[in-house]
Each structure stands twice: as C-alpha cells, then as structure tokens.
Coordinates of C-alpha atoms and ligand atoms in Angstrom, one line a residue:
X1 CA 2.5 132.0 -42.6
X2 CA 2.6 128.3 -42.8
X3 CA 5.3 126.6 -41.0
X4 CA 7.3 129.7 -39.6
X5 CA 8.1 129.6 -35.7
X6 CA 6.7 133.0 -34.5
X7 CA 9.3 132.9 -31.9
X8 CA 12.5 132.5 -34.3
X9 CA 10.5 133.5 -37.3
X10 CA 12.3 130.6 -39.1
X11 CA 11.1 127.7 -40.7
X12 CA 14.1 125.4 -40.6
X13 CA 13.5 123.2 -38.1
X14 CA 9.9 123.2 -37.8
X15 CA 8.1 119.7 -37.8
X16 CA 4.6 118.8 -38.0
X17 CA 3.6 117.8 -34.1
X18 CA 2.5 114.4 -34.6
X19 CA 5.3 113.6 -36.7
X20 CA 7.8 114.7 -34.0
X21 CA 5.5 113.6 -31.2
X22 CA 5.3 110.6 -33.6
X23 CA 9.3 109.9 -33.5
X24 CA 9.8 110.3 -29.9
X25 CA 10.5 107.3 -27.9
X26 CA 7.8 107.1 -24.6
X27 CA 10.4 107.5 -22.4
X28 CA 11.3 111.0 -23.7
X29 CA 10.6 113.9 -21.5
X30 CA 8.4 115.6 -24.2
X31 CA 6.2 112.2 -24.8
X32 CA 3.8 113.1 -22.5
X33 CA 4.1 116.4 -22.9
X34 CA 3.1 117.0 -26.4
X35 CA 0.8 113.8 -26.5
X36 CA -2.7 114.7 -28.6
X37 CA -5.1 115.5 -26.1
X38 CA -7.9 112.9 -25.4
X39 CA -11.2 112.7 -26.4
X40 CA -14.1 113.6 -24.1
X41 CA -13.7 110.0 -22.2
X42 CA -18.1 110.7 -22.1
X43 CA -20.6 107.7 -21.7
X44 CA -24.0 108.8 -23.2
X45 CA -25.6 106.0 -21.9
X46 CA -25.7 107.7 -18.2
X47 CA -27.9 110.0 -19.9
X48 CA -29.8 107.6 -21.3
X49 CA -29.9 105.8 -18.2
X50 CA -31.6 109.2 -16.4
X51 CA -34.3 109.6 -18.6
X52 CA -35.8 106.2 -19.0
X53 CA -35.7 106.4 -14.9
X54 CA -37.9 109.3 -16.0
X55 CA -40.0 107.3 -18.0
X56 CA -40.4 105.2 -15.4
X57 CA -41.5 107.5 -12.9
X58 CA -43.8 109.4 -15.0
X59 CA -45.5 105.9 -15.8
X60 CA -45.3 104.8 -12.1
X61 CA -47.7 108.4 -11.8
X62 CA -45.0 110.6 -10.4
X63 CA -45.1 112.9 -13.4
X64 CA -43.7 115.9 -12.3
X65 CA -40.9 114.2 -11.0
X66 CA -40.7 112.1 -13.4
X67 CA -40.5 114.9 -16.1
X68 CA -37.5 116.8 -14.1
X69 CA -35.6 113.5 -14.4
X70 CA -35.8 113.8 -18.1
X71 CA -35.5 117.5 -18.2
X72 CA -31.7 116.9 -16.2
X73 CA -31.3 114.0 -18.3
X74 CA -31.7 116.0 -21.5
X75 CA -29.2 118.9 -20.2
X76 CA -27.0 116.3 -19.0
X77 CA -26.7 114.9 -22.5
X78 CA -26.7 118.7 -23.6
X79 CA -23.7 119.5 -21.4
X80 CA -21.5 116.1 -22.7
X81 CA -22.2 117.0 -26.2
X82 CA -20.4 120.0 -25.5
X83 CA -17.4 118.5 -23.7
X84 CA -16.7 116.3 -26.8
X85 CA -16.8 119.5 -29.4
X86 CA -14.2 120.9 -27.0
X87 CA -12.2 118.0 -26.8
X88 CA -12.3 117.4 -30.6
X89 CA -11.5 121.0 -31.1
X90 CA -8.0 121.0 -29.2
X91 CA -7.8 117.2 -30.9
X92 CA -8.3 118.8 -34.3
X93 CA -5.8 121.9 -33.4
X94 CA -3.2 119.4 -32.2
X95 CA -2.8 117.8 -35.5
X96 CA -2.3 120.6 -37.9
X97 CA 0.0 122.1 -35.0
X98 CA 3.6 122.5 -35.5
X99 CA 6.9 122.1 -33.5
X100 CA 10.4 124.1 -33.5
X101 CA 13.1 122.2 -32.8
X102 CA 14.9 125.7 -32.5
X103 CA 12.9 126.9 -29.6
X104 CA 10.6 123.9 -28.6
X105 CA 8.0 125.9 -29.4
X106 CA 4.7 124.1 -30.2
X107 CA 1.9 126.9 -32.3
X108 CA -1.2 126.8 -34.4
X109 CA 0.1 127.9 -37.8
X110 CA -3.7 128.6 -38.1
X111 CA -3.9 130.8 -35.4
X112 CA -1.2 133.1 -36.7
Ligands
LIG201 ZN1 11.4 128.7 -33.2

C-alpha cells in the first residue's frame, strides 16, 4: 500500500522524504535527522596503491610476499565494493521512503 502510514494507516499527511527533508530549513531539528545517508566515502585507489607495492615486491624477487600484498589488496578492494552496495542500498531506500506528518513516522512503502 503505497503511501499509507502503517502506524495511523492514513495517507493524509504522508510526504515523499526528500520532499519534506527537501523543505526543511538546516536549522530544523529533523535536518539532520532525516538527511539521505552518505555514500561509502571509499578511495579505491588505496587498493590500487597495495597491489602495485605487490608488483613491486614480486619484481624486486620477494614473490611470496609480494603475492600476499596483492591477494589483501584484491580482498581489500573486495570488501569496499561491498560497503558502497550497502551504502547505495539505504541511499536508494531513502528516496522512495515516505514521511507522516501525523506521527513523524519515516517507512519504506516497499517494505510493507
Ligand atoms: Zn502516521
């Protein structure tokens, strides 16, 4: 049920989140609050970084080293990939979420 508050069950003052986020001045209480969560703030190029030391070292002779540093490199990389699907999941949730001005309820019509 699109747009119904499933504490109040009504639809009457239900809002689209980002529009009511959207309308709020900063200084309101529920600015930060109800803010759309942030992206995985996630810098690839560390991982990058870790296995061309790899590279290095495996050219330098210390190859078994050398290949750990890319193998926790690679799972490093594996590991941020999966903090930004989260954080785009909850991102993605947030915008088709919904707010009652009745009981300053926030839900997930899609989860209903
Ligand atoms: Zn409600």
């Amino acid at each position: 049920m699109d747009g119904v508050c499933p504490l109040c069950k009504r639809e009457d003052q239900v809002l689209s989140l980002a529009g009511y986020w959207g309308g709020l001045p900063p200084s309101s209480e529920n600015y930060p609050k109800l803010r759309q969560p942030d992206g995985a703030t996630i810098n690839y190029l560390y991982a990058v970084g870790v296995a061309i030391v790899g590279v290095l070292l495996m050219v330098a002779g210390g190859w078994v080293l050398g290949l750990l540093v890319i193998l926790a490199g690679a799972g490093w990389g594996f590991v941020m990939n999966r903090q930004v699907t989260a954080a785009e999941h909850k991102r993605t949730i947030w915008q088709r979420s919904k707010w009652c001005g009745r009981c300053a309820h926030v839900f997930d019509p899609k989860a209903f």
